[in-house]
Structure formats: C-alpha cells, structure tokens
Short mmCIF file of C-alpha atoms and ligand atoms in Angstrom, two decimals:
data_model
loop_
_atom_site.label_atom_id
_atom_site.label_comp_id
_atom_site.label_asym_id
_atom_site.label_seq_id
_atom_site.Cartn_x
_atom_site.Cartn_y
_atom_site.Cartn_z
CA MET A 1005 7.32 15.54 -24.66
CA LEU A 1006 7.67 15.79 -20.94
CA SER A 1007 5.65 13.32 -18.96
CA LEU A 1008 5.28 12.42 -15.28
CA ALA A 1009 5.26 8.79 -14.19
CA ILE A 1010 3.55 8.28 -10.84
CA ASP A 1011 3.54 5.11 -8.83
CA PHE A 1012 0.59 5.83 -6.53
CA GLY A 1013 1.26 3.07 -4.07
CA THR A 1014 -0.77 1.76 -1.15
CA SER A 1015 2.09 2.54 1.23
CA ASN A 1016 4.30 4.92 -0.75
CA CYS A 1017 4.13 7.21 -3.78
CA ALA A 1018 7.13 7.72 -6.06
CA ALA A 1019 7.46 9.83 -9.22
CA PHE A 1020 9.81 10.04 -12.14
CA LEU A 1021 10.04 12.69 -14.85
CA ALA A 1022 10.59 11.48 -18.36
CA ASP A 1023 11.87 13.86 -21.12
CA GLY A 1024 10.47 11.84 -24.02
CA LYS A 1025 13.94 11.15 -25.30
CA GLY A 1026 15.10 8.43 -22.98
CA THR A 1027 16.09 10.31 -19.81
CA ILE A 1028 14.29 9.63 -16.54
CA VAL A 1029 14.87 11.52 -13.34
CA PRO A 1030 13.46 10.87 -9.90
CA ILE A 1031 11.45 13.63 -8.22
CA PRO A 1032 12.11 13.94 -4.47
CA LEU A 1033 8.66 14.10 -2.89
CA GLU A 1034 9.48 14.88 0.72
CA GLY A 1035 12.62 16.77 1.39
CA GLU A 1036 15.37 14.70 -0.24
CA GLY A 1037 13.30 11.51 0.06
CA LEU A 1038 11.94 9.87 -3.05
CA LEU A 1039 8.99 8.29 -1.25
CA LEU A 1040 5.88 10.02 -0.03
CA PRO A 1041 3.96 7.95 2.48
CA SER A 1042 0.44 7.31 1.25
CA VAL A 1043 -1.31 8.60 4.31
CA ILE A 1044 -4.08 11.17 4.62
CA PHE A 1045 -5.45 12.93 7.63
CA SER A 1046 -8.64 15.01 7.70
CA GLU A 1047 -8.44 17.55 10.50
CA GLY A 1048 -11.53 18.66 12.22
CA ASN A 1049 -13.34 15.53 11.29
CA GLU A 1050 -14.85 13.17 13.94
CA HIS A 1051 -12.33 10.39 14.44
CA ASP A 1052 -14.88 7.78 13.53
CA GLY A 1053 -13.17 6.20 10.56
CA VAL A 1054 -15.94 7.44 8.28
CA VAL A 1055 -15.09 9.85 5.56
CA THR A 1056 -17.66 12.05 3.86
CA GLN A 1057 -17.68 15.46 2.22
CA GLN A 1058 -20.64 16.49 4.31
CA LYS A 1059 -18.95 16.79 7.62
CA ASN A 1060 -17.44 20.02 8.61
CA GLN A 1061 -13.91 18.98 7.91
CA GLY A 1062 -10.68 20.86 7.61
CA PRO A 1063 -7.98 20.45 4.95
CA ILE A 1064 -6.89 16.93 3.98
CA LEU A 1065 -3.20 16.62 4.91
CA PHE A 1066 -0.99 13.89 3.30
CA GLY A 1067 2.43 12.30 3.77
CA LYS A 1068 4.53 13.08 6.78
CA ALA A 1069 2.40 16.08 7.71
CA ALA A 1070 -0.66 13.73 7.99
CA LEU A 1071 1.30 11.31 10.23
CA GLN A 1072 2.60 14.14 12.36
CA ALA A 1073 -0.88 15.58 12.86
CA TYR A 1074 -2.16 12.18 13.97
CA TYR A 1075 0.75 11.49 16.31
CA GLN A 1076 0.35 14.95 17.88
CA ASP A 1077 -3.34 14.68 18.47
CA PRO A 1078 -4.93 11.35 17.37
CA LEU A 1079 -8.40 12.65 18.30
CA SER A 1080 -8.25 15.72 16.12
CA GLY A 1081 -9.22 13.98 12.89
CA THR A 1082 -9.43 10.87 10.81
CA LEU A 1083 -6.27 9.04 9.64
CA ILE A 1084 -6.39 6.90 6.60
CA ARG A 1085 -3.16 5.02 6.02
CA SER A 1086 -3.66 3.49 2.56
CA PRO A 1087 -6.22 5.49 0.55
CA LYS A 1088 -5.51 3.38 -2.54
CA SER A 1089 -6.95 0.34 -0.73
CA PHE A 1090 -10.38 2.00 -0.64
CA LEU A 1091 -10.58 2.96 -4.31
CA GLY A 1092 -11.86 -0.40 -5.59
CA SER A 1093 -14.00 -1.23 -2.59
CA THR A 1094 -17.72 -0.62 -2.03
CA ILE A 1095 -17.84 3.04 -1.04
CA ASP A 1096 -20.64 5.48 -1.58
CA ASP A 1097 -20.53 8.56 -3.84
CA ARG A 1098 -19.54 10.87 -0.95
CA ALA A 1099 -16.59 8.67 0.05
CA GLN A 1100 -15.55 8.44 -3.64
CA ALA A 1101 -15.58 12.23 -3.84
CA TYR A 1102 -13.54 12.47 -0.66
CA PHE A 1103 -10.91 10.10 -1.90
CA GLN A 1104 -10.78 11.91 -5.29
CA VAL A 1105 -10.06 15.18 -3.45
CA ALA A 1106 -7.39 13.49 -1.33
CA ILE A 1107 -5.79 12.02 -4.41
CA GLU A 1108 -5.95 15.40 -6.19
CA ASN A 1109 -4.03 16.94 -3.28
CA ILE A 1110 -1.31 14.34 -3.57
CA LEU A 1111 -1.12 14.54 -7.42
CA ARG A 1112 -1.01 18.36 -7.32
CA HIS A 1113 1.83 18.25 -4.84
CA ILE A 1114 3.81 15.82 -7.09
CA LYS A 1115 3.05 17.83 -10.25
CA THR A 1116 4.14 21.06 -8.69
CA LEU A 1117 7.42 19.56 -7.61
CA ALA A 1118 7.94 18.00 -11.00
CA GLU A 1119 7.29 21.29 -12.73
CA ALA A 1120 9.88 23.03 -10.55
CA HIS A 1121 12.53 20.36 -11.41
CA PRO A 1122 15.39 21.70 -13.59
CA MET A 1123 14.55 19.24 -16.36
CA SER A 1124 11.01 20.65 -16.58
CA LEU A 1125 12.26 24.23 -16.51
CA SER A 1126 14.75 23.67 -19.29
CA LEU A 1127 12.14 21.91 -21.48
CA LYS A 1128 9.25 24.15 -20.77
CA ASP A 1129 7.79 25.56 -24.00
CA SER A 1130 6.98 29.24 -24.54
CA SER A 1131 3.31 28.66 -23.84
CA GLY A 1132 4.30 28.19 -20.19
CA LYS A 1133 2.01 25.15 -19.89
CA GLY A 1134 2.66 22.70 -17.13
CA ILE A 1135 3.15 18.96 -17.58
CA GLU A 1136 0.11 17.56 -19.31
CA SER A 1137 0.95 13.93 -19.69
CA VAL A 1138 0.91 11.41 -16.88
CA ILE A 1139 1.46 7.66 -16.66
CA LEU A 1140 -0.14 6.17 -13.59
CA GLY A 1141 0.59 2.71 -12.30
CA ARG A 1142 -2.25 0.43 -11.35
CA PRO A 1143 -2.45 -3.00 -9.78
CA VAL A 1144 -3.77 -5.94 -11.86
CA ASN A 1145 -6.71 -6.04 -9.40
CA PHE A 1146 -7.51 -3.24 -6.98
CA GLN A 1147 -9.46 -5.71 -4.91
CA GLY A 1148 -10.40 -9.37 -4.84
CA ALA A 1149 -14.16 -9.30 -4.74
CA ALA A 1150 -16.34 -7.66 -7.44
CA VAL A 1151 -13.15 -7.42 -9.44
CA HIS A 1152 -14.35 -5.62 -12.55
CA ASP A 1153 -16.53 -2.94 -10.88
CA GLY A 1154 -13.88 -2.27 -8.31
CA ASN A 1155 -11.17 -1.89 -10.93
CA SER A 1156 -13.19 0.56 -13.10
CA GLN A 1157 -14.30 2.55 -10.07
CA ALA A 1158 -10.70 2.91 -8.89
CA VAL A 1159 -9.44 3.88 -12.32
CA SER A 1160 -12.15 6.38 -12.72
CA ILE A 1161 -11.42 8.04 -9.33
CA MET A 1162 -7.70 8.26 -10.20
CA SER A 1163 -8.37 9.56 -13.73
CA ASN A 1164 -10.80 12.19 -12.48
CA ALA A 1165 -8.24 13.32 -9.89
CA ALA A 1166 -5.55 13.52 -12.58
CA LYS A 1167 -7.80 15.57 -14.84
CA ALA A 1168 -8.71 17.85 -12.03
CA VAL A 1169 -5.06 18.83 -11.45
CA GLY A 1170 -4.48 19.64 -15.13
CA PHE A 1171 -3.29 16.41 -16.78
CA THR A 1172 -4.86 16.05 -20.20
CA ASP A 1173 -3.14 12.90 -21.41
CA ILE A 1174 -3.65 10.18 -18.75
CA GLN A 1175 -2.42 6.64 -19.29
CA PHE A 1176 -2.36 3.64 -17.02
CA LEU A 1177 0.11 0.83 -16.92
CA MET A 1178 -0.07 -2.35 -14.85
CA GLU A 1179 2.44 -2.04 -11.97
CA PRO A 1180 4.13 -5.41 -12.51
CA MET A 1181 4.54 -4.59 -16.17
CA ALA A 1182 6.34 -1.37 -15.20
CA ALA A 1183 8.66 -3.36 -12.90
CA ALA A 1184 9.23 -5.79 -15.80
CA LEU A 1185 10.37 -2.96 -18.09
CA GLU A 1186 12.78 -1.77 -15.39
CA PHE A 1187 14.16 -5.32 -14.99
CA GLU A 1188 14.38 -5.84 -18.76
CA ARG A 1189 16.64 -2.77 -18.91
CA THR A 1190 19.33 -4.79 -17.11
CA LEU A 1191 19.08 -7.92 -19.30
CA THR A 1192 21.78 -8.99 -21.76
CA ALA A 1193 20.01 -12.02 -23.23
CA GLU A 1194 16.55 -13.19 -24.10
CA SER A 1195 14.67 -14.49 -21.03
CA THR A 1196 11.26 -15.43 -19.80
CA VAL A 1197 10.87 -13.33 -16.68
CA LEU A 1198 8.41 -13.66 -13.83
CA ILE A 1199 7.88 -10.43 -11.93
CA VAL A 1200 6.50 -10.67 -8.45
CA ASP A 1201 5.60 -7.27 -6.97
CA ILE A 1202 4.61 -7.51 -3.34
CA GLY A 1203 3.58 -4.01 -2.22
CA GLY A 1204 1.69 -2.64 0.73
CA GLY A 1205 -1.77 -3.51 -0.61
CA THR A 1206 -1.50 -5.89 -3.52
CA THR A 1207 0.63 -8.66 -4.96
CA ASP A 1208 0.95 -8.50 -8.72
CA CYS A 1209 2.65 -10.77 -11.18
CA VAL A 1210 3.49 -10.69 -14.90
CA VAL A 1211 5.39 -13.13 -17.00
CA LEU A 1212 7.05 -11.20 -19.81
CA GLN A 1213 9.12 -12.50 -22.68
CA SER A 1214 12.06 -10.07 -22.40
CA SER A 1215 15.29 -9.23 -24.23
CA PRO A 1216 17.49 -6.23 -25.00
CA GLU A 1217 15.96 -6.15 -28.48
CA ARG A 1218 12.39 -6.05 -27.23
CA TYR A 1219 13.25 -3.40 -24.64
CA GLY A 1220 12.16 -0.07 -26.11
CA GLN A 1221 9.28 -1.45 -28.17
CA PHE A 1222 6.00 0.14 -27.19
CA ASP A 1223 3.51 -2.60 -27.95
CA ARG A 1224 4.34 -5.57 -25.75
CA ALA A 1225 0.96 -7.25 -25.76
CA GLY A 1226 2.38 -10.28 -27.60
CA ASP A 1227 5.16 -10.68 -24.98
CA VAL A 1228 2.89 -10.83 -21.97
CA LEU A 1229 2.51 -14.51 -21.18
CA ALA A 1230 0.62 -14.18 -17.90
CA GLN A 1231 -0.78 -11.56 -15.52
CA SER A 1232 -2.27 -12.08 -12.09
CA GLY A 1233 -2.92 -10.10 -8.94
CA ASP A 1234 -4.82 -10.09 -5.67
CA ARG A 1235 -5.41 -7.77 -2.77
CA VAL A 1236 -2.80 -9.06 -0.35
CA GLY A 1237 0.26 -7.10 0.65
CA GLY A 1238 2.33 -5.65 3.53
CA THR A 1239 -0.64 -4.16 5.35
CA ASP A 1240 -2.23 -7.60 5.68
CA PHE A 1241 1.02 -8.88 7.24
CA ASP A 1242 1.03 -5.91 9.64
CA GLN A 1243 -2.53 -6.53 10.70
CA SER A 1244 -2.01 -10.27 11.21
CA LEU A 1245 1.15 -9.69 13.21
CA ALA A 1246 -0.63 -7.16 15.38
CA TRP A 1247 -3.44 -9.73 15.94
CA HIS A 1248 -1.03 -12.48 16.82
CA SER A 1249 1.61 -10.68 18.85
CA LEU A 1250 0.16 -7.42 20.09
CA MET A 1251 -3.52 -8.00 20.75
CA PRO A 1252 -2.91 -10.54 23.52
CA LEU A 1253 -1.31 -7.64 25.49
CA LEU A 1254 -4.62 -5.85 25.07
CA GLY A 1255 -6.81 -8.62 26.45
CA ARG A 1256 -7.66 -10.44 23.24
CA ASP A 1257 -7.50 -13.78 25.09
CA GLU A 1258 -9.33 -12.78 28.35
CA VAL A 1259 -12.05 -15.20 29.49
CA LEU A 1260 -15.47 -14.60 31.03
CA PRO A 1261 -16.30 -15.93 34.54
CA THR A 1262 -18.12 -18.74 32.70
CA GLY A 1263 -14.77 -19.87 31.28
CA MET A 1264 -15.85 -18.84 27.77
CA PRO A 1265 -13.49 -16.66 25.76
CA ILE A 1266 -14.61 -12.98 25.39
CA PRO A 1267 -15.98 -12.03 22.00
CA ASN A 1268 -13.07 -10.88 19.88
CA SER A 1269 -14.89 -8.79 17.24
CA MET A 1270 -13.85 -5.46 18.83
CA HIS A 1271 -10.18 -6.42 18.84
CA MET A 1272 -10.63 -7.51 15.23
CA ASP A 1273 -12.30 -4.20 14.28
CA ALA A 1274 -9.42 -2.33 15.88
CA ILE A 1275 -6.80 -3.77 13.62
CA CYS A 1276 -8.86 -3.60 10.47
CA THR A 1277 -7.68 -0.04 9.75
CA ARG A 1278 -8.63 -0.28 6.02
CA ASP A 1279 -12.20 -1.35 6.71
CA VAL A 1280 -14.53 1.68 7.00
CA PRO A 1281 -17.44 -0.14 8.77
CA ALA A 1282 -14.97 -1.86 11.20
CA GLN A 1283 -13.39 1.49 12.04
CA TYR A 1284 -16.81 3.01 12.51
CA ARG A 1285 -17.82 0.19 14.88
CA PHE A 1286 -14.55 0.49 16.78
CA SER A 1287 -15.00 4.28 17.21
CA ARG A 1288 -18.33 3.52 18.83
CA SER A 1289 -17.20 0.59 21.05
CA GLN A 1290 -16.09 2.45 24.26
CA ARG A 1291 -19.21 1.48 26.23
CA LYS A 1292 -19.07 -2.16 25.13
CA ILE A 1293 -15.41 -2.44 26.23
CA GLU A 1294 -16.31 -0.88 29.61
CA LEU A 1295 -19.05 -3.43 30.04
CA LEU A 1296 -16.76 -6.25 29.02
CA ILE A 1297 -14.24 -5.15 31.67
CA LYS A 1298 -16.97 -5.34 34.29
CA GLU A 1299 -18.08 -8.73 33.08
CA VAL A 1300 -14.56 -10.12 33.11
CA GLY A 1301 -13.79 -8.54 36.52
CA ASP A 1302 -10.62 -6.49 36.77
CA SER A 1303 -8.66 -6.70 33.61
CA GLU A 1304 -5.51 -4.63 33.26
CA LEU A 1305 -5.23 -5.92 29.67
CA LEU A 1306 -8.68 -4.73 28.65
CA GLU A 1307 -8.06 -1.41 30.33
CA ARG A 1308 -5.20 -0.98 27.86
CA PHE A 1309 -7.56 -1.82 25.07
CA LEU A 1310 -10.01 0.75 26.33
CA TRP A 1311 -7.18 3.37 26.38
CA VAL A 1312 -6.33 2.54 22.69
CA GLN A 1313 -10.03 2.86 21.78
CA GLU A 1314 -10.52 6.16 23.68
CA ASN A 1315 -7.43 7.68 22.14
CA ASN A 1316 -7.80 6.39 18.60
CA LEU A 1317 -4.40 4.65 18.84
CA GLN A 1318 -5.14 1.61 16.61
CA HIS A 1319 -3.10 3.07 13.76
CA ARG A 1320 -0.10 3.26 16.04
CA LEU A 1321 -0.54 -0.39 16.95
CA ILE A 1322 -0.45 -1.23 13.23
CA SER A 1323 2.69 0.92 12.84
CA SER A 1324 4.40 -0.94 15.66
CA ALA A 1325 3.55 -4.24 14.01
CA GLU A 1326 4.84 -2.87 10.64
CA ASN A 1327 8.12 -1.70 12.23
CA ALA A 1328 8.59 -5.11 13.84
CA LYS A 1329 7.87 -6.81 10.57
CA ILE A 1330 10.42 -4.66 8.75
CA GLU A 1331 13.04 -5.26 11.44
CA LEU A 1332 12.38 -9.04 11.21
CA SER A 1333 13.72 -8.89 7.63
CA SER A 1334 17.21 -8.32 9.07
CA ALA A 1335 17.00 -9.75 12.56
CA SER A 1336 15.53 -12.97 13.84
CA ASP A 1337 14.14 -11.40 17.13
CA VAL A 1338 12.81 -7.92 17.66
CA VAL A 1339 11.04 -5.99 20.33
CA ALA A 1340 7.89 -3.99 19.44
CA ASN A 1341 7.65 -0.86 21.58
CA LEU A 1342 4.18 -0.03 22.86
CA ASP A 1343 5.08 2.92 25.06
CA PHE A 1344 2.23 4.84 23.61
CA VAL A 1345 -0.16 2.42 25.30
CA GLU A 1346 1.63 2.17 28.62
CA GLU A 1347 5.15 3.25 29.67
CA GLY A 1348 7.51 0.32 29.34
CA LEU A 1349 5.02 -1.96 27.49
CA ALA A 1350 6.82 -4.00 24.83
CA GLN A 1351 6.49 -7.32 23.09
CA ALA A 1352 9.24 -9.66 21.79
CA ILE A 1353 8.50 -10.98 18.34
CA ASN A 1354 10.52 -13.52 16.33
CA ARG A 1355 10.44 -14.99 12.89
CA ASP A 1356 8.33 -17.94 13.95
CA ASP A 1357 5.70 -15.41 15.13
CA PHE A 1358 5.83 -13.86 11.62
CA GLU A 1359 5.31 -17.27 9.99
CA VAL A 1360 2.46 -18.33 12.29
CA ALA A 1361 0.69 -14.99 12.11
CA ASN A 1362 0.96 -14.78 8.40
CA THR A 1363 0.16 -18.27 7.14
CA TYR A 1364 -3.00 -17.15 5.34
CA SER A 1365 -1.46 -14.02 3.73
CA THR A 1366 1.64 -15.94 2.68
CA ARG A 1367 -0.59 -18.56 1.06
CA LYS A 1368 -2.46 -15.76 -0.80
CA VAL A 1369 0.78 -14.29 -2.11
CA LEU A 1370 1.90 -17.73 -3.29
CA ALA A 1371 -1.45 -18.34 -5.01
CA VAL A 1372 -0.91 -15.19 -7.12
CA VAL A 1373 2.56 -16.41 -8.13
CA GLN A 1374 1.19 -19.88 -8.92
CA GLU A 1375 -1.60 -18.41 -11.01
CA ALA A 1376 0.97 -16.59 -13.14
CA LEU A 1377 3.04 -19.70 -13.53
CA ASP A 1378 -0.06 -21.70 -14.51
CA GLN A 1379 -1.18 -19.08 -17.09
CA ALA A 1380 2.19 -18.77 -18.82
CA SER A 1381 2.80 -20.96 -21.83
CA LYS A 1382 6.56 -20.97 -21.05
CA LYS A 1383 8.38 -21.54 -17.74
CA PRO A 1384 10.24 -18.47 -16.56
CA ASN A 1385 14.02 -18.77 -16.29
CA LEU A 1386 14.35 -15.58 -14.21
CA VAL A 1387 12.24 -14.32 -11.29
CA PHE A 1388 12.40 -10.69 -10.24
CA VAL A 1389 10.89 -10.14 -6.78
CA THR A 1390 10.14 -6.46 -6.00
CA GLY A 1391 7.92 -4.27 -3.82
CA GLY A 1392 8.64 -3.43 -0.13
CA MET A 1393 7.39 -6.77 1.10
CA GLY A 1394 9.69 -8.52 -1.37
CA ASN A 1395 12.41 -7.63 1.18
CA SER A 1396 11.11 -10.24 3.58
CA PRO A 1397 13.54 -13.13 3.59
CA MET A 1398 10.70 -15.37 4.91
CA LEU A 1399 8.48 -14.52 1.97
CA ARG A 1400 11.34 -14.80 -0.54
CA ALA A 1401 12.16 -18.26 0.79
CA HIS A 1402 8.56 -19.33 0.23
CA ILE A 1403 8.66 -18.01 -3.33
CA ALA A 1404 11.98 -19.63 -4.02
CA ASN A 1405 10.60 -22.92 -2.72
CA LEU A 1406 7.53 -22.64 -4.98
CA ILE A 1407 9.65 -21.88 -8.07
CA GLY A 1408 12.10 -24.67 -7.32
CA ASP A 1409 15.36 -24.73 -9.28
CA GLN A 1410 13.75 -23.92 -12.61
CA ALA A 1411 14.62 -20.21 -12.35
CA GLN A 1412 17.02 -17.87 -10.66
CA VAL A 1413 15.43 -15.42 -8.19
CA LYS A 1414 16.71 -11.83 -8.31
CA ALA A 1415 16.11 -8.69 -6.41
CA GLY A 1416 16.50 -4.98 -7.32
CA ASP A 1417 15.38 -1.65 -6.13
CA MET A 1418 12.42 -2.83 -4.10
CA LEU A 1419 10.66 0.47 -3.65
CA CYS A 1420 11.25 2.31 -6.87
CA SER A 1421 11.37 -0.28 -9.66
CA VAL A 1422 7.63 0.30 -10.52
CA GLY A 1423 8.16 4.09 -10.65
CA ARG A 1424 11.25 3.74 -12.81
CA GLY A 1425 9.43 1.31 -15.08
CA LEU A 1426 6.57 3.79 -15.47
CA GLY A 1427 9.21 6.38 -16.45
CA ILE A 1428 10.61 4.01 -19.14
CA TYR A 1429 7.09 3.52 -20.43
CA ALA A 1430 6.49 7.30 -20.40
CA ASN A 1431 9.45 7.74 -22.78
CA GLN A 1432 8.27 4.84 -24.99
CA TYR A 1433 4.84 6.44 -25.12
CA SER A 1434 6.22 9.84 -26.14
CA ALA A 1435 8.33 8.23 -28.85
CA MET A 1436 5.29 6.34 -30.16
CA ARG A 1437 3.22 9.49 -30.27
CA LEU A 1438 5.89 11.39 -32.21
CA ALA A 1439 6.43 8.53 -34.64
N1 ATP B 2021 12.59 -4.50 4.80
C1 ATP B 2021 11.28 -4.84 4.74
N2 ATP B 2021 10.82 -6.01 5.12
C2 ATP B 2021 9.52 -6.32 5.03
N3 ATP B 2021 8.61 -5.48 4.57
C3 ATP B 2021 8.97 -4.22 4.15
C4 ATP B 2021 10.33 -3.83 4.19
N4 ATP B 2021 10.43 -2.55 3.75
C5 ATP B 2021 9.15 -2.17 3.42
N5 ATP B 2021 8.31 -3.18 3.70
C6 ATP B 2021 6.82 -3.22 3.49
O1 ATP B 2021 6.57 -3.02 2.09
C7 ATP B 2021 5.30 -2.42 1.98
C8 ATP B 2021 5.42 -1.21 1.09
O2 ATP B 2021 5.93 -1.60 -0.16
P1 ATP B 2021 5.75 -0.74 -1.48
O3 ATP B 2021 6.23 0.61 -1.24
O4 ATP B 2021 6.35 -1.57 -2.58
O5 ATP B 2021 4.20 -0.72 -1.55
P2 ATP B 2021 3.24 0.18 -2.46
O6 ATP B 2021 3.86 0.26 -3.81
O7 ATP B 2021 3.02 1.42 -1.76
O8 ATP B 2021 1.95 -0.69 -2.44
P3 ATP B 2021 1.08 -1.32 -3.68
O9 ATP B 2021 2.06 -1.60 -4.74
O10 ATP B 2021 0.50 -2.57 -3.09
O11 ATP B 2021 0.07 -0.34 -3.98
C9 ATP B 2021 4.86 -1.98 3.38
O12 ATP B 2021 3.91 -2.92 3.89
C10 ATP B 2021 6.17 -2.05 4.13
O13 ATP B 2021 5.90 -2.33 5.51
MG1 MG B 2022 3.69 -0.86 -5.54
#
C-alpha cells in the first residue's frame, strides 16, 4: 500500500513516499529542494496580522511564492511564517477555518507531487485512485498552555485538512518517535536512545529502547521510556536575537525627556510575529509611534521603527535575525544586514549575543531534555540531536553539558530525520495492515 509521510513542520515541510514494502523515497517539494518553507501569504487581505475568512481575501499562497509576494509588496497582504504555531493556540472558529484551508493548500500540493512521482505511477492500481493513506508528524505538545485542548484542536484542524484533500486513512506519529525510528535504522546494538528534536517551533524528546531486532516492529509502546515536549524552538531564538541585537537600532532603548525609558510594548509586539493580538496591535500603532517620536524629540532610531511599522517589515527583521543565528552556527561573528530598513544599516552579532539573548529559550529547551531524562527508568547511552536548531553548536554544548559523560551525543540529517522516520513508520503501518 502506497502512503505518504508528511513532516508538517513549523519552519519547513518535508515528504516521503513509502511503497508499503520497505522502500522510502523523498518527494522534492520546491524545484529540486526537499523542503517547503512553512509560510503562507494571503493576498488582498489587510496587513493587520488578523486572519479571517470573512475578509475579501485573495488566494492563500505558500512556500517560496508566499515569501516572494511579501518581499515584493509587504503591504499587499498578510504573511504568516509558521502556521503550525497557531494550530494549538486560542483562535476562533474563523481563524481555525482559515488555517485549515491554508493547510489543505499545502497538503494538496504535496499529494499532487507525490502522485506524479514515478513510484506512485508504477504502483497505481487500475482504479486510478490517488494516495489515500497519510502519516502526519505531530509534536508532543503543540503548545505549552492549555495543553490538551490545544493538542486536540491542532490534530483536528490537520485531520480535517487531510480529509478535505482526499486522504481516507490518516495516522499521526509523534515527531521525536519518527526521528527515533530513523536513528534506530543505523544501530548495530541494543541501546537506550534519547532523541532531542529542536525544530522551529517546538522541542520534543523521546527515550526509546532501541535495537536492530526491535526496528521494524510496529507496536513500540513498551519501548517508549519517556516523552516530553514544549513550545520552544528556532523561532523563539530568532525573536530573542532580534530583540537583543536589532531592536536597539530601532529605538528600543530611547529615553523620554524625563529620563524614563520609553514604553517597549510596541517593539515587543513587532517581533512577536506568531502572536495574532500582538501583530494586530502593531499594525495599528503608527500614530502611537509618531507621538512617541514627538515626545522623545528627534529620534532617528524611532523613525526607523516607524518605517518598519508603516511598511510591515517586521517579518524581514525576524528573517535577518534568523539568518544571523544560522550563520553563528559556523562563524563566531556575523553581520546582520538591515538594508531594507535603511541603506547601509547593519549590526554585528557574535556568539555571546546569542547566549545572552537566548538564556530563557535555552533554559526551556534544557528543561524538556531534563524532563525526558527524569521520566525514563533507564539512563540513555546514546543521544541523537536533530531538528534545524540542533545545528547550533551553542545549544549542542549546553545539551552535552546536561547529559555529562553518561552518553554519546550524535547528529544526523537535521532537517529530514523526522520525515524519513515517518516514512519508516508508514511502511510498518502498511505491513501491519496486511498481516
Ligand atoms: N545551521 C543552523 N543553525 C541554527 N539554526 C538552524 C540552522 N539551520 C536551521 N536552523 C533553524 O532550525 C529551525 C527549523 O528547523 P526544522 O526544519 O527542524 O523545524 P520544523 O521541523 O519546521 O519545526 P517543528 O519541528 O518545531 O515543527 C529554524 O528555526 C531554523 O532557523
Ligand atoms: Mg520538526
């Protein structure tokens, strides 16, 4: 049985096709690239950060097309960089419907590409039916607060979207469990493995009793020794770095004539690009910024901030912080280019800035790891760090420090291990159904 494994990530989507007999192939989702950026852009919508089905909005674009539309004309619609982040949060029915349609568009695109893949064409049965079975990854917790409601709401939005595009058999697998299956594939001896998946939106851990013999068995409930997850990931690091290193260039630290610091809530709203009320407030804050400039007296820095507000450029600020963060994984000093704010504007950022800016997020990531260690009845002897943020040497050093010398810390394919693991599970699921 053909099935499609989809890692619908906060930052990137990846998909693998499984033939039901053990073969898994990746599906290129954008040109030759395996990753589709998880970004949506609603053209014709007011750029107020609020998404509803009621407004007179145009089509919902996704992936690079969404980013291009925003870069070309940031005022022509609403950009949402990590739709998955919203699924478990408190959103009304209209916003839920909006996200479901956006996810349907993405799933339909992936399904169409998978059905055109030579493996699908060669296995297609005479009925001409498309792929009906899908395995979707999900984080252990979509969001920290109101955990259970948020999780069931998110799973239900994703299931409804999958049904709407024609999947009839829809299964979910915890993302760290998928990464654990991919890692287990490489093992030659029995091990207790801690998986740490640090993605764009969540950090998820599992401790799995693993071995070449267990690999391939469908029911692994008895081997799962711990599972933990929280809503902390790469986007939190981007926002904190933007706050720490970029917002001072936009007047974050200006003072009033009284000597008091200016209120910083508008700067905070600007960087909270995954917070609908914050984005709504920011979209309405032009007048307040103008008044603040008057109050402070001339402020070149706050004029820049006004420019960002007027032109809906806050997502580009976050992208600059993200690029700097990624570059800091291989360089100790980088320069964030802010030409889109003002020609020649740039900020030097180093690894100390990363550490200082991200103390809180780092602590949250480590708390997820510690929770898994505490839950497990056995100490892991291997640790597999994956997910895009797992590339950060700073974060890896903190994890290695926490683990101590009790286990070896390994890395693999940081961006596709969850997708591949979902593909492994898809084949196991097919085999189980046929048995
Ligand atoms: N070399 C790097 N150094 C640091 N961070 C990186 C690097 N490469 C990618 N990232 C970050 O990794 C994150 C994306 O990782 P990944 O694709 O695993 O997330 P995701 O699967 O989409 O999200 P999630 O699993 O949370 O839903 C982004 O925040 C990105 O900036
Ligand atoms: Mg992920």
